[in-house]
Coordinates of C-alpha atoms and ligand atoms in Angstrom, one line a residue:
M19 CA 38.0 7.9 -9.3
N20 CA 34.7 9.6 -8.4
I21 CA 32.0 7.0 -8.5
N22 CA 29.7 8.8 -6.2
I23 CA 27.8 10.6 -8.9
A24 CA 24.1 10.7 -9.7
A25 CA 24.4 11.8 -13.4
V26 CA 24.9 9.1 -16.0
D27 CA 27.6 9.4 -18.7
Y28 CA 25.8 8.8 -22.1
D29 CA 28.7 9.6 -24.4
G30 CA 30.2 6.1 -24.9
L31 CA 28.6 2.8 -26.0
I32 CA 27.6 1.9 -22.5
P33 CA 25.9 4.6 -20.4
N34 CA 27.2 4.4 -16.9
N35 CA 27.8 6.2 -13.7
V36 CA 30.8 4.1 -12.7
A37 CA 33.5 6.1 -14.5
L38 CA 33.9 3.4 -17.1
G39 CA 36.0 5.9 -19.2
Q40 CA 38.6 5.6 -16.6
D41 CA 38.6 1.8 -16.4
P42 CA 39.8 0.7 -19.8
R43 CA 40.0 -3.1 -18.9
V44 CA 36.3 -3.3 -17.9
K45 CA 35.2 -1.0 -20.6
R46 CA 36.8 -3.2 -23.2
A47 CA 35.3 -6.4 -21.7
L48 CA 31.8 -4.9 -21.6
E49 CA 32.2 -3.6 -25.2
K50 CA 33.3 -7.1 -26.3
W51 CA 30.2 -8.6 -24.5
H52 CA 27.9 -6.0 -26.1
P53 CA 27.4 -7.5 -29.6
G54 CA 26.6 -11.0 -28.1
Y55 CA 24.0 -9.3 -25.9
I56 CA 22.4 -7.5 -28.9
D57 CA 22.4 -10.8 -30.8
W58 CA 20.7 -12.5 -27.8
W59 CA 18.1 -9.6 -27.6
K60 CA 17.4 -9.9 -31.3
D61 CA 17.0 -13.6 -31.1
M62 CA 15.3 -14.0 -27.8
G63 CA 13.8 -10.6 -27.0
P64 CA 10.2 -9.5 -28.0
E65 CA 9.2 -11.3 -31.1
G66 CA 8.1 -9.2 -34.1
F67 CA 8.5 -5.7 -32.6
Q68 CA 12.1 -5.0 -32.9
E69 CA 11.6 -2.2 -35.4
S70 CA 8.6 -0.7 -33.6
L71 CA 8.9 2.6 -31.7
V72 CA 8.1 2.1 -28.1
Y73 CA 7.4 4.8 -25.6
L74 CA 10.0 3.8 -23.0
R75 CA 11.5 5.2 -20.0
T76 CA 15.4 5.2 -19.8
A77 CA 17.3 5.8 -16.6
V78 CA 19.3 9.0 -17.0
S79 CA 20.2 9.5 -13.3
V80 CA 20.2 7.5 -10.1
D81 CA 18.7 10.5 -8.3
P82 CA 15.4 9.1 -6.7
K83 CA 13.7 12.4 -7.4
G84 CA 14.0 12.2 -11.2
W85 CA 15.9 9.4 -12.7
A86 CA 14.1 8.6 -15.9
K87 CA 13.1 10.2 -19.2
F88 CA 10.4 9.0 -21.6
D89 CA 10.7 8.8 -25.3
Y90 CA 10.1 6.6 -28.4
V91 CA 12.9 4.0 -28.8
R92 CA 13.4 1.0 -31.0
M93 CA 14.2 -1.7 -28.5
P94 CA 17.5 -2.9 -29.9
E95 CA 18.6 0.8 -29.6
Y96 CA 17.7 1.1 -25.9
R97 CA 20.6 2.5 -23.9
W98 CA 21.2 -0.4 -21.5
G99 CA 23.6 0.9 -19.0
V100 CA 25.4 0.3 -15.8
L101 CA 23.9 2.2 -12.9
L102 CA 24.8 2.0 -9.2
A103 CA 23.1 3.9 -6.4
P104 CA 25.4 6.5 -4.9
Q105 CA 28.1 5.3 -2.5
H106 CA 27.8 6.0 1.2
P107 CA 31.5 6.6 2.1
D108 CA 31.3 5.2 5.7
R109 CA 29.1 2.3 5.0
K110 CA 29.6 -0.7 7.3
I111 CA 28.9 -4.3 6.9
P112 CA 25.5 -4.5 8.5
F113 CA 25.2 -8.2 9.6
G114 CA 27.1 -11.5 10.0
R115 CA 30.5 -12.2 11.5
H116 CA 32.1 -9.0 9.9
K117 CA 29.3 -6.7 11.2
G118 CA 30.6 -3.2 11.8
E119 CA 33.7 -3.6 9.6
A120 CA 34.0 -1.2 6.6
A121 CA 31.9 -2.5 3.6
W122 CA 34.1 -4.3 1.0
Q123 CA 34.9 -2.3 -2.2
E124 CA 36.7 -5.4 -3.6
V125 CA 35.7 -9.0 -3.5
P126 CA 36.7 -10.6 -0.2
G127 CA 39.0 -13.6 -1.4
E128 CA 37.5 -16.2 1.0
Y129 CA 33.9 -15.5 -0.2
R130 CA 34.7 -15.2 -3.9
A131 CA 32.9 -18.4 -5.0
M132 CA 29.9 -17.8 -2.9
L133 CA 29.5 -14.2 -4.0
R134 CA 30.0 -15.2 -7.7
R135 CA 27.2 -17.8 -7.4
L136 CA 24.8 -15.3 -5.9
I137 CA 25.4 -12.8 -8.7
V138 CA 25.2 -15.5 -11.4
I139 CA 21.9 -16.8 -10.1
Q140 CA 20.5 -13.3 -9.9
G141 CA 21.8 -12.5 -13.4
D142 CA 20.4 -15.7 -14.9
T143 CA 16.8 -14.8 -14.0
E144 CA 16.8 -11.6 -15.9
P145 CA 17.2 -12.8 -19.5
A146 CA 15.2 -15.8 -18.6
S147 CA 12.1 -13.7 -18.0
V148 CA 12.6 -11.8 -21.3
E149 CA 12.7 -15.3 -23.0
Q150 CA 9.6 -16.4 -21.3
Q151 CA 7.7 -13.3 -22.4
R152 CA 8.9 -12.9 -25.9
H153 CA 5.9 -14.0 -27.8
L154 CA 3.3 -11.9 -25.7
G155 CA 3.5 -8.7 -27.7
K156 CA 1.6 -10.4 -30.6
T157 CA -1.5 -10.8 -28.3
A158 CA -1.2 -7.6 -26.3
P159 CA -4.7 -6.5 -25.1
S160 CA -3.8 -2.8 -25.8
L161 CA -0.8 -0.7 -26.9
Y162 CA -0.6 0.5 -23.2
D163 CA -0.1 -3.1 -22.1
M164 CA 2.2 -3.8 -24.9
R165 CA 4.4 -0.9 -23.9
N166 CA 4.5 -2.0 -20.3
L167 CA 5.6 -5.5 -21.3
F168 CA 8.4 -4.1 -23.4
Q169 CA 9.4 -1.7 -20.6
V170 CA 9.7 -4.6 -18.2
N171 CA 11.7 -6.6 -20.8
V172 CA 14.2 -3.8 -21.5
E173 CA 14.7 -3.3 -17.8
E174 CA 15.3 -7.0 -17.2
G175 CA 17.8 -6.6 -19.9
R176 CA 19.4 -3.7 -17.9
H177 CA 19.4 -5.9 -14.8
L178 CA 21.4 -8.5 -16.7
W179 CA 23.9 -5.7 -17.6
A180 CA 24.0 -4.8 -13.9
M181 CA 25.1 -8.3 -12.9
V182 CA 27.5 -8.7 -15.9
Y183 CA 29.2 -5.5 -14.9
L184 CA 29.9 -7.0 -11.4
L185 CA 31.2 -10.2 -13.0
Q186 CA 33.4 -8.4 -15.5
K187 CA 34.8 -5.9 -13.1
Y188 CA 35.3 -8.0 -10.0
F189 CA 35.8 -11.7 -11.1
G190 CA 38.4 -11.8 -13.8
T191 CA 38.5 -14.7 -16.3
D192 CA 35.8 -16.8 -14.6
G193 CA 33.5 -13.7 -14.4
R194 CA 33.9 -13.3 -18.1
E195 CA 33.1 -16.9 -18.7
E196 CA 30.0 -16.6 -16.5
A197 CA 29.0 -13.4 -18.4
E198 CA 29.1 -15.4 -21.7
A199 CA 27.2 -18.4 -20.2
L200 CA 24.4 -16.0 -19.2
L201 CA 23.9 -15.4 -22.9
Q202 CA 23.9 -19.1 -23.8
R203 CA 21.4 -20.7 -21.4
R204 CA 17.8 -20.6 -22.6
S205 CA 14.6 -20.7 -20.6
G206 CA 13.0 -24.1 -21.0
D207 CA 15.8 -25.6 -23.1
P208 CA 16.2 -29.2 -22.1
D209 CA 20.0 -29.1 -22.5
T210 CA 20.9 -25.6 -21.4
P211 CA 18.0 -24.5 -19.2
R212 CA 18.0 -21.4 -17.0
M213 CA 19.2 -22.1 -13.3
L214 CA 16.0 -21.8 -11.3
G215 CA 12.8 -23.8 -11.9
A216 CA 10.2 -21.0 -12.3
F217 CA 12.3 -19.4 -15.0
N218 CA 11.9 -22.5 -17.2
E219 CA 8.1 -22.4 -17.1
K220 CA 6.1 -20.9 -19.9
T221 CA 4.3 -17.5 -19.6
P222 CA 1.6 -18.6 -22.1
D223 CA -0.8 -15.7 -21.9
W224 CA -1.3 -12.2 -20.5
L225 CA -3.0 -13.3 -17.3
S226 CA 0.1 -15.3 -16.6
F227 CA 2.3 -12.3 -17.5
F228 CA 0.4 -10.3 -14.9
M229 CA 0.6 -13.0 -12.3
F230 CA 4.3 -13.5 -13.1
T231 CA 5.0 -9.8 -12.7
Y232 CA 2.9 -9.7 -9.5
F233 CA 4.3 -12.9 -7.8
T234 CA 7.7 -13.6 -9.4
D235 CA 9.0 -10.2 -9.8
R236 CA 8.1 -9.8 -6.1
D237 CA 10.6 -12.6 -5.4
G238 CA 13.0 -10.4 -7.3
K239 CA 12.1 -7.6 -5.0
M240 CA 12.8 -9.7 -1.9
Q241 CA 16.0 -11.2 -3.1
L242 CA 17.3 -7.8 -4.3
E243 CA 16.4 -6.2 -1.0
A244 CA 18.4 -9.0 0.7
L245 CA 21.3 -8.5 -1.6
A246 CA 21.1 -4.7 -1.3
Q247 CA 22.1 -5.3 2.4
S248 CA 25.3 -7.0 1.2
G249 CA 28.6 -6.1 2.8
F250 CA 30.0 -6.2 -0.8
D251 CA 29.2 -2.6 -1.5
P252 CA 29.1 -2.7 -5.4
L253 CA 26.4 -5.4 -5.1
S254 CA 24.5 -3.5 -2.6
R255 CA 24.6 -0.3 -4.7
T256 CA 23.6 -2.2 -7.9
C257 CA 20.6 -3.9 -6.2
R258 CA 19.5 -0.7 -4.7
F259 CA 19.1 1.0 -8.0
M260 CA 17.6 -2.2 -9.5
L261 CA 14.8 -2.0 -7.0
T262 CA 13.8 1.5 -8.2
E263 CA 13.0 -0.1 -11.6
E264 CA 11.5 -3.3 -10.1
A265 CA 8.7 -1.3 -8.4
H266 CA 7.1 -0.7 -11.9
H267 CA 7.2 -4.4 -12.8
M268 CA 5.1 -5.2 -9.7
F269 CA 2.8 -2.3 -10.5
V270 CA 2.3 -3.9 -13.9
G271 CA 1.4 -7.1 -12.3
E272 CA -0.9 -5.8 -9.5
T273 CA -2.8 -3.3 -11.7
G274 CA -3.0 -5.9 -14.5
V275 CA -4.7 -8.4 -12.4
T276 CA -6.9 -5.7 -10.8
R277 CA -8.0 -4.7 -14.3
V278 CA -8.8 -8.3 -15.2
V279 CA -10.8 -8.7 -12.0
Q280 CA -12.6 -5.4 -12.5
R281 CA -13.7 -6.2 -16.0
T282 CA -15.0 -9.7 -14.9
C283 CA -16.9 -8.1 -12.1
E284 CA -18.4 -5.4 -14.3
A285 CA -19.5 -7.9 -17.0
M286 CA -21.1 -10.1 -14.4
K287 CA -23.0 -7.2 -12.8
Q288 CA -24.2 -6.1 -16.2
A289 CA -25.4 -9.5 -17.1
G290 CA -27.0 -10.0 -13.7
I291 CA -24.8 -12.9 -12.7
S292 CA -24.0 -13.0 -9.0
D293 CA -22.7 -16.6 -8.6
P294 CA -19.0 -16.6 -9.5
Y295 CA -19.1 -20.3 -10.0
E296 CA -21.3 -20.0 -13.0
V297 CA -18.2 -20.4 -15.0
E298 CA -19.7 -21.2 -18.5
K299 CA -22.1 -18.2 -18.2
V300 CA -19.3 -15.8 -17.2
R301 CA -17.1 -17.1 -20.0
K302 CA -19.7 -16.4 -22.5
L303 CA -19.4 -12.8 -21.7
G304 CA -15.8 -12.9 -23.0
V305 CA -14.2 -12.3 -19.6
I306 CA -12.2 -14.6 -17.3
D307 CA -14.2 -16.1 -14.5
L308 CA -12.9 -15.6 -11.0
P309 CA -12.2 -19.3 -10.2
T310 CA -9.8 -19.4 -13.2
I311 CA -8.1 -16.2 -12.0
Q312 CA -7.7 -18.0 -8.6
K313 CA -6.1 -21.1 -10.3
K314 CA -3.6 -18.9 -12.1
A315 CA -2.7 -17.2 -8.8
N316 CA -2.3 -20.7 -7.2
L317 CA 0.1 -21.7 -10.0
H318 CA 2.3 -18.6 -10.1
F319 CA 2.4 -18.3 -6.3
S320 CA 3.5 -21.8 -5.8
L321 CA 6.1 -21.8 -8.5
T322 CA 7.5 -18.6 -7.0
L323 CA 7.8 -20.0 -3.5
D324 CA 10.2 -22.5 -4.9
L325 CA 12.5 -19.7 -5.7
F326 CA 13.3 -19.2 -2.0
G327 CA 15.2 -22.5 -2.0
N328 CA 15.0 -25.0 0.9
E329 CA 13.4 -23.9 4.2
I330 CA 16.6 -25.0 6.0
S331 CA 19.7 -24.1 4.0
T332 CA 23.4 -24.0 4.9
N333 CA 24.0 -21.9 1.8
A334 CA 21.8 -19.2 3.1
A335 CA 23.3 -19.5 6.6
N336 CA 26.8 -19.2 5.1
A337 CA 25.9 -16.2 2.9
F338 CA 24.5 -14.3 5.9
H339 CA 27.3 -15.3 8.2
A340 CA 29.8 -14.1 5.6
G341 CA 28.0 -10.7 5.3
L342 CA 27.0 -11.3 1.6
K343 CA 23.2 -11.6 1.7
G344 CA 21.1 -10.2 4.5
R345 CA 17.4 -10.4 5.4
F346 CA 14.6 -8.4 3.9
R347 CA 15.3 -4.8 5.1
E348 CA 17.9 -6.0 7.5
D349 CA 18.6 -2.3 8.4
R350 CA 15.2 -2.0 9.9
I351 CA 15.3 -5.1 12.0
K352 CA 16.2 -4.6 15.7
D353 CA 18.4 -7.5 16.9
D354 CA 22.1 -8.4 17.0
H355 CA 22.2 -9.0 13.2
Q356 CA 24.3 -12.1 13.8
L357 CA 21.7 -14.6 14.8
E358 CA 24.1 -17.1 16.2
H359 CA 22.0 -17.9 19.2
D360 CA 18.5 -17.2 17.7
R361 CA 15.9 -19.6 16.6
Y362 CA 13.1 -19.2 14.0
P363 CA 9.9 -21.2 13.5
V364 CA 10.0 -23.3 10.3
L365 CA 7.1 -25.2 8.8
R366 CA 8.1 -28.8 8.4
L367 CA 6.6 -32.1 7.7
I368 CA 6.8 -34.1 10.9
D369 CA 5.3 -37.6 11.3
G370 CA 3.0 -36.9 8.3
T371 CA 1.6 -33.6 9.5
I372 CA 2.7 -30.0 8.8
Q373 CA 3.9 -28.4 11.9
N374 CA 6.1 -25.5 13.0
E375 CA 9.4 -26.4 14.5
D376 CA 12.0 -24.0 15.9
A377 CA 15.3 -24.1 13.9
P378 CA 18.5 -22.2 14.2
A379 CA 17.7 -18.7 12.8
L380 CA 20.8 -18.8 10.5
S381 CA 19.7 -22.0 8.8
A382 CA 16.1 -20.8 8.5
L383 CA 16.8 -17.5 6.5
N384 CA 15.2 -18.8 3.3
M385 CA 12.1 -19.6 5.4
R386 CA 12.1 -16.2 6.9
L387 CA 12.5 -14.4 3.6
R388 CA 9.6 -16.5 2.2
D389 CA 7.5 -15.5 5.2
D390 CA 8.2 -11.8 4.5
Y391 CA 7.4 -12.5 0.8
V392 CA 4.0 -14.1 1.7
A393 CA 3.0 -11.1 3.8
D394 CA 4.0 -8.7 1.1
A395 CA 2.2 -10.7 -1.6
N396 CA -1.0 -10.8 0.4
I397 CA -1.3 -6.9 0.4
G398 CA -2.1 -6.7 -3.3
V399 CA -4.4 -9.8 -3.1
G400 CA -6.4 -7.7 -0.5
R401 CA -6.8 -4.9 -3.2
W402 CA -8.0 -7.4 -5.8
N403 CA -10.6 -8.6 -3.2
K404 CA -11.8 -5.1 -2.6
V405 CA -12.7 -4.7 -6.3
I406 CA -14.7 -8.0 -6.0
A407 CA -16.4 -7.0 -2.7
D408 CA -17.3 -3.5 -4.0
A409 CA -19.1 -5.3 -6.9
G410 CA -21.0 -7.3 -4.3
I411 CA -19.8 -10.7 -5.7
P412 CA -19.3 -13.4 -3.0
F413 CA -15.7 -14.5 -3.9
E414 CA -12.4 -14.0 -2.3
I415 CA -9.0 -14.7 -3.9
K416 CA -6.7 -16.5 -1.4
L417 CA -3.1 -17.4 -1.6
P418 CA -2.8 -21.2 -1.2
H419 CA -1.0 -22.9 1.6
V420 CA 2.8 -22.9 1.3
A421 CA 2.8 -26.7 1.0
F422 CA 0.6 -26.6 -2.1
H423 CA 2.2 -27.7 -5.4
R424 CA 5.8 -27.5 -4.4
H425 CA 8.9 -28.7 -6.2
I426 CA 11.7 -27.5 -3.9
G427 CA 12.1 -27.9 -0.1
E428 CA 10.1 -29.5 2.7
F429 CA 6.9 -30.2 0.8
S430 CA 8.4 -31.2 -2.6
D431 CA 7.7 -34.9 -1.9
I432 CA 4.1 -34.7 -0.8
K433 CA 0.8 -33.5 -2.3
A434 CA -1.3 -31.0 -0.5
D435 CA -4.5 -29.1 -1.3
V436 CA -4.7 -25.3 -1.2
N437 CA -5.5 -25.4 2.5
G438 CA -2.4 -27.6 3.4
N439 CA -4.3 -30.9 3.8
L440 CA -2.2 -33.8 2.7
L441 CA -3.5 -35.7 -0.3
S442 CA -2.8 -39.1 -1.7
D443 CA -1.5 -39.2 -5.3
A444 CA -4.9 -40.5 -6.5
E445 CA -6.7 -37.6 -4.6
W446 CA -4.3 -35.1 -6.1
N447 CA -4.8 -36.4 -9.6
Q448 CA -8.5 -36.2 -9.1
K449 CA -8.5 -32.7 -7.7
R450 CA -5.6 -31.1 -9.6
S451 CA -7.7 -29.2 -12.1
D452 CA -9.8 -27.7 -9.2
Y453 CA -6.7 -26.0 -8.1
L454 CA -4.5 -25.4 -11.2
P455 CA -5.5 -24.3 -14.7
S456 CA -6.8 -27.3 -16.7
D457 CA -6.3 -27.8 -20.4
G458 CA -9.8 -26.4 -20.9
D459 CA -9.1 -23.4 -18.8
K460 CA -5.8 -22.8 -20.8
D461 CA -7.8 -23.1 -24.1
F462 CA -10.4 -20.7 -22.9
I463 CA -7.8 -18.0 -21.9
E464 CA -6.0 -18.5 -25.1
S465 CA -9.2 -18.0 -27.1
L466 CA -9.4 -14.5 -25.5
M467 CA -5.8 -13.5 -26.4
Q468 CA -6.7 -11.5 -29.5
P469 CA -4.5 -8.5 -30.1
Q470 CA -6.0 -5.0 -29.7
F471 CA -3.5 -2.6 -31.3
E472 CA -5.8 0.4 -31.8
P473 CA -4.7 3.4 -29.7
G474 CA -7.0 3.9 -26.6
K475 CA -8.8 0.5 -27.1
F476 CA -8.7 -2.5 -24.8
A477 CA -9.5 -6.1 -25.3
R478 CA -12.8 -7.1 -23.8
W479 CA -11.5 -9.2 -20.9
I480 CA -9.5 -6.2 -19.3
A481 CA -10.4 -2.8 -18.0
P482 CA -8.5 0.3 -19.0
P483 CA -6.0 1.6 -16.6
K484 CA -6.9 4.5 -14.2
V485 CA -4.0 6.7 -15.6
G486 CA -1.7 6.6 -18.5
I487 CA 2.1 6.1 -18.4
D488 CA 3.9 9.5 -18.0
N489 CA 0.4 11.0 -17.6
K490 CA -0.4 10.4 -21.3
P491 CA -4.0 10.6 -22.3
G492 CA -6.1 7.6 -23.1
E493 CA -5.6 7.7 -27.0
F494 CA -1.9 7.9 -26.7
E495 CA 0.0 5.7 -29.2
Y496 CA 2.4 3.9 -26.8
V497 CA 3.8 1.8 -29.5
K498 CA 4.1 2.8 -33.1
I499 CA 4.1 -0.6 -34.7
V500 CA 6.4 -1.1 -37.7
D501 CA 6.0 -4.5 -39.4
A502 CA 9.3 -6.3 -39.1
Ligands
BYC28 N1 15.3 -24.1 -8.8 O1 20.5 -24.5 -0.1 P1 19.3 -24.3 -1.0 C1 14.3 -12.1 -10.0 C2 19.1 -25.4 -5.6 S1 14.0 -13.4 -9.0 C3 16.4 -24.9 -9.0 O2 18.1 -24.1 -0.4 P2 19.9 -21.5 -1.5 C4 13.4 -11.8 -11.2 C5 20.2 -24.5 -5.1 O3 20.8 -23.6 -6.2 C6 15.3 -13.4 -7.8 N2 17.4 -25.1 -8.1 O4 19.7 -23.0 -2.0 C7 12.1 -12.0 -11.1 C8 21.2 -25.4 -4.5 O5 22.0 -25.9 -5.6 P3 23.6 -26.2 -5.3 C9 16.5 -14.1 -8.2 C10 17.1 -24.6 -6.9 O6 21.2 -21.1 -2.1 C11 11.3 -11.8 -12.3 C12 20.3 -26.5 -4.0 O7 19.0 -26.4 -4.7 N3 17.6 -14.0 -7.3 O8 15.2 -11.3 -9.8 O9 19.8 -21.4 0.0 C13 11.8 -11.4 -13.4 C14 20.2 -26.4 -2.5 O10 19.3 -25.4 -2.2 C15 16.1 -23.8 -6.6 C16 18.0 -14.8 -6.3 O11 17.4 -15.9 -6.2 C17 15.1 -23.6 -7.6 N4 14.0 -22.8 -7.3 O12 18.7 -20.8 -2.1 C18 13.2 -11.2 -13.5 C19 19.1 -14.4 -5.4 N5 16.1 -23.5 -5.3 O13 24.1 -24.9 -5.4 C20 14.0 -11.4 -12.3 C21 20.3 -15.2 -5.5 C22 17.3 -24.0 -4.8 O14 23.7 -27.0 -4.1 N6 20.1 -16.6 -5.1 N7 17.9 -24.7 -5.7 O15 23.9 -27.0 -6.6 C23 20.0 -17.1 -3.9 O16 20.0 -16.3 -3.0 C24 19.9 -18.5 -3.6 O17 20.7 -19.2 -4.5 C25 18.4 -19.2 -3.8 C26 18.5 -20.7 -3.4 C27 17.4 -18.4 -2.9 C28 18.0 -19.2 -5.2

């Protein structure tokens, strides 16, 4: 079977480059799963726009030089497919105790349960984010933004397909059951919630959407990079192609926040306001004040840090040792890739103070990935700050301390401020709304969330983008709205 192809077969129900036509068992299993997926999409996908024509990109190849085509599509008719990056025939397991052995093309029996768990957790986040964002179309600040939201949503749907393919192909009956369960859980449902905390939170407004795609999709990037290193080759290839799509999601987040910041700065300058803390005056201009943008960043950054799990984790050590989940860009790191004798500094709470303590490097892999994430997340924050500095406004957006507002790991039992100073419960309750959006902040942002559906127009609180999608001009009608 030739699975090393860049072109995608679009003839059947499920576009793919994995020769599904020659794999009747898996083809049947996926075709059986398909109607349930479409029902889920119609129930839980973007609310109110299922009939609209959206200018979407669809993957037509896995060739990095030209993998997508753009066209108007009704979302339920989007061609969700199974796409794996090309196979490298001599690929070796790059880390862990099997380092240097041929990469696995089938599931290694002894690691079956561990591997399935990683795939199911990854899969669960994808539909979760679609559910979290389903109501946002109605308040889109422009057709450009609405289209980007829907692009992100359909691609998260495709990422679910990617994980479901692995479950159906490699995990037999229990894989099938897991694939069904992925369509049953619901973000925020008290009885059947999604698996990870941040995916049960609300994405109540567009600033949250941009923060989510900036911060939380970036966890996606880090985790996918770590799984792309996997010795289980089908998972590695799947994640490598997912990363191609993921880049756009973070672009939506980074440029979205930049445009909000830019609009605020422009409005402040025009009105002659130089003090960013004149919150009421700034809000009267119909833009989001910088301190509130900071609070949203604090919220989404801290919720996302929880997705890295416990700083010290046997699960993470086992997954690395087994060769299933590597480090961020493992292939670029220069060490023995086994880490059995190495140590890594971990931030811990020791005798009531936050200190670094060296821990076995294998146990500290979640911490290490989180450190890599924080460094990566800081890059875009620097770009936001450049916009503020260029406007001459004395304000800097800063990522809060990793101990701030945590629910998982070392700092989940304590309260800390954004600088990592420990607080009593009473102090925290008093200061909470200095750090996180208050009800008043939320109400204000909600009041701005008025739809702007005229081609080429943008809501007052956000600047237009520098360039259009697929080089389209400013007036381009990215979504042709059809009332459902
Ligand atoms: N919420 O040993 P620990 C994305 C559980 S985002 C609830 O530290 P481990 C995307 C944990 O499950 C990327 N529970 O865990 C972004 C464990 O429970 P069990 C998604 C949590 O395994 C935007 C227990 O606590 N992919 O793609 O080292 C839009 C002990 O914890 C949480 C992945 O995450 C939590 N936050 O680390 C769309 C990759 N954290 O099993 C998509 C796959 C921990 O003892 N997952 N727990 O009952 C993993 O690699 C790891 O499972 C985790 C957790 C990093 C998530």
